[in-house]
mmCIF file of C-alpha atoms in Angstrom:
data_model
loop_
_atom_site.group_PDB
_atom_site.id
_atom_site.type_symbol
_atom_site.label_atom_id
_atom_site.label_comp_id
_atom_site.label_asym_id
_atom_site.label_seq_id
_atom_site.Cartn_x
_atom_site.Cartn_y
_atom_site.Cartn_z
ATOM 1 C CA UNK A 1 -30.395 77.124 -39.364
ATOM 2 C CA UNK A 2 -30.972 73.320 -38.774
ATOM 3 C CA UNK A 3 -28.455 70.998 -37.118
ATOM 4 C CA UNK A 4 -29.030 67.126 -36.664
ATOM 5 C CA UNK A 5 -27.972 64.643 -35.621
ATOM 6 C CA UNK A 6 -27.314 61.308 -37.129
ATOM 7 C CA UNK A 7 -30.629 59.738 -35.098
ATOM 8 C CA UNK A 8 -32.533 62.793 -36.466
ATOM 9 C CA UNK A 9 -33.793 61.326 -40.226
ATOM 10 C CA UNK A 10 -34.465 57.862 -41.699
ATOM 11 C CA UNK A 11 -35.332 57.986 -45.648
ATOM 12 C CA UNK A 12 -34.759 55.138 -48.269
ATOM 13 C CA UNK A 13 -32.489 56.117 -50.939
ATOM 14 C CA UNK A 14 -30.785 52.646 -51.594
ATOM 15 C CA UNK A 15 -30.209 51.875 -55.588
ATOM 16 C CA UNK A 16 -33.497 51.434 -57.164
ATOM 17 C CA UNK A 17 -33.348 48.871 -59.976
ATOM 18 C CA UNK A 18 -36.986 49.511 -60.951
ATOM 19 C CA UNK A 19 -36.082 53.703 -61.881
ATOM 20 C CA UNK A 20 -34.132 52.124 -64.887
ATOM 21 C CA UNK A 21 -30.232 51.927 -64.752
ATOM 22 C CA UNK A 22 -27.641 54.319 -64.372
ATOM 23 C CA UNK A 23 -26.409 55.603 -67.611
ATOM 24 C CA UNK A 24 -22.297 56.413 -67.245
ATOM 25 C CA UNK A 25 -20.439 58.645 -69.908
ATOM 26 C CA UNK A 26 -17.481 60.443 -70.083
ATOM 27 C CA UNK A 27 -16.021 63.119 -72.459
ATOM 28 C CA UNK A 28 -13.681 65.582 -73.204
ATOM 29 C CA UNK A 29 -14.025 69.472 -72.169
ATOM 30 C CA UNK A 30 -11.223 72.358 -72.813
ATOM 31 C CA UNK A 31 -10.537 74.797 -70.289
ATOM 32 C CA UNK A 32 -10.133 78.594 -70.908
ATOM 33 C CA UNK A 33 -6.139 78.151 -70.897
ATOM 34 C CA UNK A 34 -6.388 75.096 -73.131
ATOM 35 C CA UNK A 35 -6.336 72.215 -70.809
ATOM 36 C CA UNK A 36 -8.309 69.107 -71.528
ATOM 37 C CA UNK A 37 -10.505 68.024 -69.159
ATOM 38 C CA UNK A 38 -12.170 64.669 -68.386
ATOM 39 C CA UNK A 39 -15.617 65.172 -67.737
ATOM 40 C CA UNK A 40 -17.677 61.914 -66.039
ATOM 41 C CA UNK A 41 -21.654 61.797 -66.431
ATOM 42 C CA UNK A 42 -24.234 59.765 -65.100
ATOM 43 C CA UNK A 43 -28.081 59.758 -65.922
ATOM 44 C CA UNK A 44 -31.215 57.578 -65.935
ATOM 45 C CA UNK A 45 -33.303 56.737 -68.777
ATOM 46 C CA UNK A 46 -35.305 59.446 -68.388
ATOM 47 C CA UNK A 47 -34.744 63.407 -68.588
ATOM 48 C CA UNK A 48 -33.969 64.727 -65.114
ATOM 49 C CA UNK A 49 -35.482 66.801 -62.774
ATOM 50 C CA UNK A 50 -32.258 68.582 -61.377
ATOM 51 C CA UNK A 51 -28.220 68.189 -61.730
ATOM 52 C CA UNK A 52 -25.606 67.969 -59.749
ATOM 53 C CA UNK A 53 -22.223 68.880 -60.169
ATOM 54 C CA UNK A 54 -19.457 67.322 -57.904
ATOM 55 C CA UNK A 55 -15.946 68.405 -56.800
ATOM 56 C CA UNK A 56 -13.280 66.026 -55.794
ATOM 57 C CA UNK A 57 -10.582 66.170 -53.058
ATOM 58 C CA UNK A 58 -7.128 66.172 -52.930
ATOM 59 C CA UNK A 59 -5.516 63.695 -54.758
ATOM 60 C CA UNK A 60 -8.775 61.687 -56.233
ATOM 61 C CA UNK A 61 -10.993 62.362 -59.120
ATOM 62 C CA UNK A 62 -14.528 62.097 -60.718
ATOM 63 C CA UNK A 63 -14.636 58.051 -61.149
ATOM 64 C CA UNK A 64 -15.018 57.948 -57.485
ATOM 65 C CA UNK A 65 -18.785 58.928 -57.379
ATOM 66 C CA UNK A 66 -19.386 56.427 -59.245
ATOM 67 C CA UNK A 67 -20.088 54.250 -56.311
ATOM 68 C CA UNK A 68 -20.686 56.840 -54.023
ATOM 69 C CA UNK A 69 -23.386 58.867 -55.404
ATOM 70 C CA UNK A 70 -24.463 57.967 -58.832
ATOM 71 C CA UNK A 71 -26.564 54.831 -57.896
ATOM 72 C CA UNK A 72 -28.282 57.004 -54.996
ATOM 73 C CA UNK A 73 -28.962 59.829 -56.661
ATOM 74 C CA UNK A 74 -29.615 59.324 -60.162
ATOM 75 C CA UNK A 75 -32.406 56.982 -59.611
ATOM 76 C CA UNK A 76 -34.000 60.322 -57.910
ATOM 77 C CA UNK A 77 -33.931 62.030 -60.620
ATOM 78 C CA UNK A 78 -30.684 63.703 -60.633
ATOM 79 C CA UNK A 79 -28.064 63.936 -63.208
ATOM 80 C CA UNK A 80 -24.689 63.995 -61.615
ATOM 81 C CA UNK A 81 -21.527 64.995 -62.690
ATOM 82 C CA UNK A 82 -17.715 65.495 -62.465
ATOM 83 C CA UNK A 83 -14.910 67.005 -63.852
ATOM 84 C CA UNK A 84 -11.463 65.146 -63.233
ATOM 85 C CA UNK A 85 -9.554 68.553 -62.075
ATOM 86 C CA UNK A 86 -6.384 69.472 -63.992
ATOM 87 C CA UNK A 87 -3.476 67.334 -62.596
ATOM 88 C CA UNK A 88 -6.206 65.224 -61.493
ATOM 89 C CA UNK A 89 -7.425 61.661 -62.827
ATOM 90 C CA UNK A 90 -7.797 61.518 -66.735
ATOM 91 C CA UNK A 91 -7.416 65.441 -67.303
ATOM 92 C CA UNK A 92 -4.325 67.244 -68.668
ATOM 93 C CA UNK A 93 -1.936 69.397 -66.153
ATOM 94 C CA UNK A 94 1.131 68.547 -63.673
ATOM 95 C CA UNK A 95 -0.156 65.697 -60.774
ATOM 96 C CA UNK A 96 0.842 67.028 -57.784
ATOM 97 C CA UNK A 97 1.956 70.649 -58.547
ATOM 98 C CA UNK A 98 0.066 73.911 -59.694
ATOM 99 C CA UNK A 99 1.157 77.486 -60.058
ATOM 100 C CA UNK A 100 -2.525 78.949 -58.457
ATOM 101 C CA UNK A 101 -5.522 77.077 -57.208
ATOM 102 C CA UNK A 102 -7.639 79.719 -58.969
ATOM 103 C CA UNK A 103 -7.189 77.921 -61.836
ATOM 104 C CA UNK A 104 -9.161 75.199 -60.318
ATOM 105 C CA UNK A 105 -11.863 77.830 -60.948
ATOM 106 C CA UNK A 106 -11.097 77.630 -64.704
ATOM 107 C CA UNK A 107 -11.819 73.938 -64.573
ATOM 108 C CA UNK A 108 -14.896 74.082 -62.755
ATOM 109 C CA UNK A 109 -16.177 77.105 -64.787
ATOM 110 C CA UNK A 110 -16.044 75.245 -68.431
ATOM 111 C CA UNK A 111 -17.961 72.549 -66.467
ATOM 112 C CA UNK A 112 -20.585 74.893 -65.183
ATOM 113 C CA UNK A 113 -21.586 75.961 -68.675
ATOM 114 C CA UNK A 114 -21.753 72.798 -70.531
ATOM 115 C CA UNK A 115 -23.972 71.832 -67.498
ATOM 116 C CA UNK A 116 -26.004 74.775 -67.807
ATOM 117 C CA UNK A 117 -26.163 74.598 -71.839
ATOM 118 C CA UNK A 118 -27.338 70.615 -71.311
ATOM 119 C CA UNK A 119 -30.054 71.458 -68.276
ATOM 120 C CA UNK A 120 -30.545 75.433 -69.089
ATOM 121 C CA UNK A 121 -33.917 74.915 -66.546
ATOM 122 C CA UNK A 122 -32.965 72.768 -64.025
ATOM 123 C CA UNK A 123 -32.121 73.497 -60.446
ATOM 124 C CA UNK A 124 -28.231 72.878 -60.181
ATOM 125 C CA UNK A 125 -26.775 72.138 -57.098
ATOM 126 C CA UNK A 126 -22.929 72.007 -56.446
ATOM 127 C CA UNK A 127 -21.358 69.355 -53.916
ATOM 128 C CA UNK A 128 -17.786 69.931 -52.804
ATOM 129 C CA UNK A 129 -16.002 67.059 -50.983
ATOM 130 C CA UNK A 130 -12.849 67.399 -48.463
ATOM 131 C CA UNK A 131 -10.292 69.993 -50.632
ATOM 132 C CA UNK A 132 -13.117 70.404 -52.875
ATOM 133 C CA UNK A 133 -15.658 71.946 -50.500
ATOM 134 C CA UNK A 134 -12.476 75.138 -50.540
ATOM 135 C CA UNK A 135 -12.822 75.470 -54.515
ATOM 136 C CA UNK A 136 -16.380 75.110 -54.600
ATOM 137 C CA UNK A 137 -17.390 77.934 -51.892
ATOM 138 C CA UNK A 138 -14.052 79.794 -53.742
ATOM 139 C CA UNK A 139 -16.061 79.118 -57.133
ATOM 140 C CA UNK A 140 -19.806 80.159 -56.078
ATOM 141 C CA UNK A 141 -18.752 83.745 -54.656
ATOM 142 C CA UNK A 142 -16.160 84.453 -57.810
ATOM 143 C CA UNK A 143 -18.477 82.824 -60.331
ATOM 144 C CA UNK A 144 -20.523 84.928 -63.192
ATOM 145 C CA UNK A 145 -24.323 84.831 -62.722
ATOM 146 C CA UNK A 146 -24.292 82.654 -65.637
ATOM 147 C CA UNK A 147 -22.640 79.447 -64.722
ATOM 148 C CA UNK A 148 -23.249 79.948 -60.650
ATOM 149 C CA UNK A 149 -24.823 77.143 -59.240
ATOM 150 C CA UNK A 150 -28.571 77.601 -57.233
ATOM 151 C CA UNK A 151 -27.418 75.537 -54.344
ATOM 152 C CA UNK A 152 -24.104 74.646 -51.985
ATOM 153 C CA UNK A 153 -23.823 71.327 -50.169
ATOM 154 C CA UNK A 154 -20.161 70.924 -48.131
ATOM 155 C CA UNK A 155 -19.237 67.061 -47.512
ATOM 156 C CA UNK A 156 -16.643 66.880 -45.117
ATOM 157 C CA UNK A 157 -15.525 70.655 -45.221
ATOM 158 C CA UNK A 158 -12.106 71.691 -44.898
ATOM 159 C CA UNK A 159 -11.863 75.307 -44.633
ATOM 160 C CA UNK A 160 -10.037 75.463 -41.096
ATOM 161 C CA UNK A 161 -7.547 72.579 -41.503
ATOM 162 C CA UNK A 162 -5.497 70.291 -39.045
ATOM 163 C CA UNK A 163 -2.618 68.869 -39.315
ATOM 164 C CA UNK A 164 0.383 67.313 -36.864
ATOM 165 C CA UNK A 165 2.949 66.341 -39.172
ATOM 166 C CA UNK A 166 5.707 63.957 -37.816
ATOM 167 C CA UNK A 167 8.916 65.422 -37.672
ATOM 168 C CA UNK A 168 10.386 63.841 -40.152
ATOM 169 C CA UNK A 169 7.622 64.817 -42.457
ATOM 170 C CA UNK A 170 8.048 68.449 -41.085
ATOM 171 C CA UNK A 171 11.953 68.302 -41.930
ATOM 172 C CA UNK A 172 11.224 66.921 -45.392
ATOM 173 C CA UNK A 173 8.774 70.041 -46.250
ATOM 174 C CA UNK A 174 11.392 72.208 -44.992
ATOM 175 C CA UNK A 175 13.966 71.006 -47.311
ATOM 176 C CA UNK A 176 11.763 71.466 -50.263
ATOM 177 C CA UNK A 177 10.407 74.671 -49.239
ATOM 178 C CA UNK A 178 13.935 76.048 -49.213
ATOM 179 C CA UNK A 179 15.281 73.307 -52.509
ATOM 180 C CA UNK A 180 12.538 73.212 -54.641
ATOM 181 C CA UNK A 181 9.166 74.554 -53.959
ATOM 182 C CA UNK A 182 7.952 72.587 -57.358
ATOM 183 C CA UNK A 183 9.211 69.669 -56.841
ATOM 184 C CA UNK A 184 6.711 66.714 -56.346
ATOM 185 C CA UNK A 185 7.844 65.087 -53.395
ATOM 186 C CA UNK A 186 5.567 65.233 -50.274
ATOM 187 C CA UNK A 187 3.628 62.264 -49.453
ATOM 188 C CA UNK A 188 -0.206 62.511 -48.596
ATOM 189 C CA UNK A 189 -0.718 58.819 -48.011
ATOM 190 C CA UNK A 190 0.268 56.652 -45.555
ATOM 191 C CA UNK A 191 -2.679 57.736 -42.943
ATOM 192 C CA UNK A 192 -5.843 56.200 -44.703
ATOM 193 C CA UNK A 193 -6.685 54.530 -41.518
ATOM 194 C CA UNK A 194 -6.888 57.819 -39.320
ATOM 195 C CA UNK A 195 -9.503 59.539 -41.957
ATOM 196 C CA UNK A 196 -11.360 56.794 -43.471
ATOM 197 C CA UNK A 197 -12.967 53.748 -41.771
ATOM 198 C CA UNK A 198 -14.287 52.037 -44.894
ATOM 199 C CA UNK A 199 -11.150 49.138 -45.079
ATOM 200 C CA UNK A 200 -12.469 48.255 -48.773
ATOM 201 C CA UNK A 201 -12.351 51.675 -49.964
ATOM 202 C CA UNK A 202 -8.833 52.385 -48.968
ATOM 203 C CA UNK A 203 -7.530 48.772 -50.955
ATOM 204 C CA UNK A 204 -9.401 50.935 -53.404
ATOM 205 C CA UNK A 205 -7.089 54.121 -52.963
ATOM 206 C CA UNK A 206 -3.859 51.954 -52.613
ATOM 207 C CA UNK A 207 -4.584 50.462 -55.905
ATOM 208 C CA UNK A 208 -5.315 53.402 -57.870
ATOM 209 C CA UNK A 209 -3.301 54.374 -60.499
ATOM 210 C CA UNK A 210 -4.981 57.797 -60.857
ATOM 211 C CA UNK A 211 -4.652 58.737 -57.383
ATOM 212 C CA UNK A 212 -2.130 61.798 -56.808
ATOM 213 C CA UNK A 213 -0.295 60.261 -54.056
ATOM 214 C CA UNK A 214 2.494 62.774 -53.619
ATOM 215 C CA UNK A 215 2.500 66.906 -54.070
ATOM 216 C CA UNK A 216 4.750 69.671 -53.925
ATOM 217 C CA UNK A 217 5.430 72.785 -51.202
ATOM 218 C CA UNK A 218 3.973 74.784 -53.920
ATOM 219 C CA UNK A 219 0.751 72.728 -53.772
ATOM 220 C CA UNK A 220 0.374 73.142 -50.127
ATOM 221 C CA UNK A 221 0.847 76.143 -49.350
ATOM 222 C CA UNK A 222 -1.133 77.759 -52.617
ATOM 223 C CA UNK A 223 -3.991 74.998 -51.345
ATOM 224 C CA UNK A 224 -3.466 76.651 -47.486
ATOM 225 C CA UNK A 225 -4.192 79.967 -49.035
ATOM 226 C CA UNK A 226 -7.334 78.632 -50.848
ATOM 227 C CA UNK A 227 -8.766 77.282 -47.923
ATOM 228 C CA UNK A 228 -8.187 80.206 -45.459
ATOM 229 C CA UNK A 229 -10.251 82.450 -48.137
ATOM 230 C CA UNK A 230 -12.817 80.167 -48.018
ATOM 231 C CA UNK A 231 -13.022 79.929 -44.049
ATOM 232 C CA UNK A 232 -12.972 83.913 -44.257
ATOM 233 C CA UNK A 233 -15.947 84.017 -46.785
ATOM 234 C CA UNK A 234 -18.781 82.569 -45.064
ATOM 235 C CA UNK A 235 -20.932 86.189 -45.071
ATOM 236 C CA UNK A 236 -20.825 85.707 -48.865
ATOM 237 C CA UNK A 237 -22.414 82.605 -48.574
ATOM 238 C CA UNK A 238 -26.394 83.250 -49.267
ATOM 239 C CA UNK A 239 -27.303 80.770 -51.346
ATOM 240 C CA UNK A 240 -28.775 77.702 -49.620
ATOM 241 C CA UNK A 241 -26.390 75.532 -47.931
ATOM 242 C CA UNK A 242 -26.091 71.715 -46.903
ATOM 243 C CA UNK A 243 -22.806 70.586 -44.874
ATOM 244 C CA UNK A 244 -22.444 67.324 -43.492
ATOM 245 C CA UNK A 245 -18.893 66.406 -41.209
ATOM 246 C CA UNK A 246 -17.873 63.598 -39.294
ATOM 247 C CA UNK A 247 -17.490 64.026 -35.815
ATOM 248 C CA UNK A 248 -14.442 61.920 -35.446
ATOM 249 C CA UNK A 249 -12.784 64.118 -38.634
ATOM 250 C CA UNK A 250 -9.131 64.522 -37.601
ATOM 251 C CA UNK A 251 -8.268 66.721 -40.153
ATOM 252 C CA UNK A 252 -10.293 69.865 -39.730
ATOM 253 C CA UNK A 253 -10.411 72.066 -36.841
ATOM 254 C CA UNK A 254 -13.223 71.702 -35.292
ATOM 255 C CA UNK A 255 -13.923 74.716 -33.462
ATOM 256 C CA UNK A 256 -12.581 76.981 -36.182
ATOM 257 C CA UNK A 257 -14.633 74.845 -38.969
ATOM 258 C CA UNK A 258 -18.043 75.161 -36.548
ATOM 259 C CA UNK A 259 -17.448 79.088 -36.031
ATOM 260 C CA UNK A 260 -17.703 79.368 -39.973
ATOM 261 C CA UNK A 261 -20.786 77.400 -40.575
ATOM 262 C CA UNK A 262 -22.219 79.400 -37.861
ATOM 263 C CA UNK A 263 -21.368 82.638 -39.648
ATOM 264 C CA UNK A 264 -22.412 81.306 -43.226
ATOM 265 C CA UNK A 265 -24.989 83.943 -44.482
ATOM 266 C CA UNK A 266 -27.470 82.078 -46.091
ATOM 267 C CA UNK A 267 -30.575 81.732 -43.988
ATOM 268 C CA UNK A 268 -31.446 78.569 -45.213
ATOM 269 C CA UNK A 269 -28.787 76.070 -44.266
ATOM 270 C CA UNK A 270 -28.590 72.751 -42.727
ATOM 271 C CA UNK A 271 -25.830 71.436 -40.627
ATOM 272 C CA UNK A 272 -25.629 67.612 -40.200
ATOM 273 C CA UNK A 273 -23.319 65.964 -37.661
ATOM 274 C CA UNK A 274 -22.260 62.701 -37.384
ATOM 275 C CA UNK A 275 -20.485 62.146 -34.211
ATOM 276 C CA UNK A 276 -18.627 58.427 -35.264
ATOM 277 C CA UNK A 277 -17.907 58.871 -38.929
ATOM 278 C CA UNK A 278 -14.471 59.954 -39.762
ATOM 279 C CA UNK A 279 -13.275 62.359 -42.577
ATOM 280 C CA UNK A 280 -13.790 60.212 -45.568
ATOM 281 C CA UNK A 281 -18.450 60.976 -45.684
ATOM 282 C CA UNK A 282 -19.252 59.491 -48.669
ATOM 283 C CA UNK A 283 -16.957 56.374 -48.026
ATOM 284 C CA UNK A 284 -17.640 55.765 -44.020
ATOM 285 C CA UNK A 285 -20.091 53.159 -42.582
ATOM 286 C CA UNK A 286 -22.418 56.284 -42.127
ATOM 287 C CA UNK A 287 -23.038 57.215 -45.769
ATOM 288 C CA UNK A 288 -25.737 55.529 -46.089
ATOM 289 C CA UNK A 289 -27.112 58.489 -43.215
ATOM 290 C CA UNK A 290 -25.412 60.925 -45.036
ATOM 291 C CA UNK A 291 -26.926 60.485 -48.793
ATOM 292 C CA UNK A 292 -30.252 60.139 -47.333
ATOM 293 C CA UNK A 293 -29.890 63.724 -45.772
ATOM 294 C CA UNK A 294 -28.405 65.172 -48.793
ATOM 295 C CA UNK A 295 -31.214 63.245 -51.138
ATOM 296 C CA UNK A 296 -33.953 64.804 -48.691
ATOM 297 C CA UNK A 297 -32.465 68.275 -48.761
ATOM 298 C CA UNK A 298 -32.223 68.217 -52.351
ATOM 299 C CA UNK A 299 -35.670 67.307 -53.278
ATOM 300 C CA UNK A 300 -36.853 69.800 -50.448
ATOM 301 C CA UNK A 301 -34.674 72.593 -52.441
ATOM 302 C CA UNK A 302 -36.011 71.025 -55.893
ATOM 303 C CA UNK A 303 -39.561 72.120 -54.832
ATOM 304 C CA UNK A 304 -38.765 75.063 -53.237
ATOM 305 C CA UNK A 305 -36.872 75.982 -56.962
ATOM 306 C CA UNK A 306 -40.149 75.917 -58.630
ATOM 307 C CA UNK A 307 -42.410 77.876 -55.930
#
């Protein structure tokens, strides 16, 4: 196992306008219970040399890594993608509400194999962000042979979470729970500040249309369920493994969160710290840091695909 630091690695992986340009597409997928399904791509001129397949968090959706990892990565050779999950972003299904988070699992699965029918010989790598690191590590010990990905990396990882609710956002969750579990009425902004210290990028989450800015009982407690089978699956983990988590990150806990990376099986894994950023990786005044880990590790994996 590796840990760093954020004064342990220096690399260059700024936007490089002499690789060609980023090539953005989107289309249309259908998910094993009928759902359609936005699916977001982005490529360089020429064929790639590995994919990557990204998982949102709560409340957001594929359009995001646009900014965040598309320029970075793609110019590396890496074709990235995203599916908008159901109730998520473009894609069919209730915002804010869902009857199991296993069929998350359906969303990411249809994904997998058009992936996998597009690059059948490519290293693919999955990257799971805040709520999405849960259904990824849910997805990569459920998922057939088939359509499992070669390689894990965690941004922000929320398998142990923490939360203080106020108490009148405590009172509010109790009326519901006992009202109307379904009901869409719990709001999950209002915070930005405390998880995210990039000022331009929450104007950006303010002013999105597409971003899932309230959920129901139901939500939360099927999504506490989802993430306390991920924190108790680490031993299943075996597949290589990147995680990267702000040290100031207010909503995980941090001992619990450490004990399971500590615990993951894999022997090749890579735990990168960095003690100012805050929850929000890939949007924090430290991504810069944290893409030039993940770029590193990735090309390290890349080669170690083909040995």
């Amino acid at each position: 196992m590796t840990i760093l630091n954020n004064d342990n690695l220096r690399l260059s992986t700024s936007p490089d306008p002499d690789n060609g340009p980023v090539i953005a597409e989107s289309s249309k997928l259908t998910s094993a219970d009928g759902l359609t399904l936005h699916f977001h791509t982005w490529r360089g001129p020429t064929p790639p040399n590995k994919v990557l397949m990204v998982v949102h968090g709560m409340g957001g959706h594929g359009a995001y890594y646009a900014a965040a990892i598309a320029p970075y990565l793609v110019p590396q050779g890496t074709a990235v993608y995203a599916v908008d999950l159901r109730g998520h972003g473009l894609s069919d299904g209730v915002r804010g509400d869902i009857t199991d988070f296993d069929l998350f699992q359906l969303d990411l699965e249809v994904a997998m194999r058009e992936v996998r029918r597009l690059h059948p010989d490519l290293p693919l790598f999955m990257l799971g962000e805040s709520m999405g690191t849960s259904i990824a590590i849910n997805y990569v010990i459920d998922a057939p042979a088939e359509t499992r990905p070669d390689f894990l990396a965690l941004i922000a990882c929320v398998v142990a979470p923490l939360v203080k609710p106020r108490p009148d956002e405590i009172l509010r969750t109790v009326y519901y729970f006992v009202k109307d579990r379904q009901r869409v009425a719990l709001p999950t902004t209002g915070r930005e500040e405390q998880g995210i210290r990039d000022l331009e990028f929450i104007k950006v989450l303010k002013s999105d249309p597409l971003f899932n800015r309230k959920v129901s009982v139901r939500f939360l407690t099927k999504l506490t369920g989802h993430m306390r089978r991920a924190h108790n699956s680490p031993l299943k983990l075996t597949l290589p493994v990147f995680i990267a988590q702000g040290g100031r990150d207010i909503t995980v806990n941090r001992r619990r969160t450490r004990a399971f990376m500590d615990k993951i099986a894999a022997s090749d894994k890579e735990i990168h710290i960095f003690p100012a950023a805050f929850h929000a990786l890939l949007n924090d005044p430290d991504a810069p840091q944290v893409r030039e880990r993940l770029v590193a590790w990735m090309e390290r994996q890349r080669e170690n695909y083909y040995r």
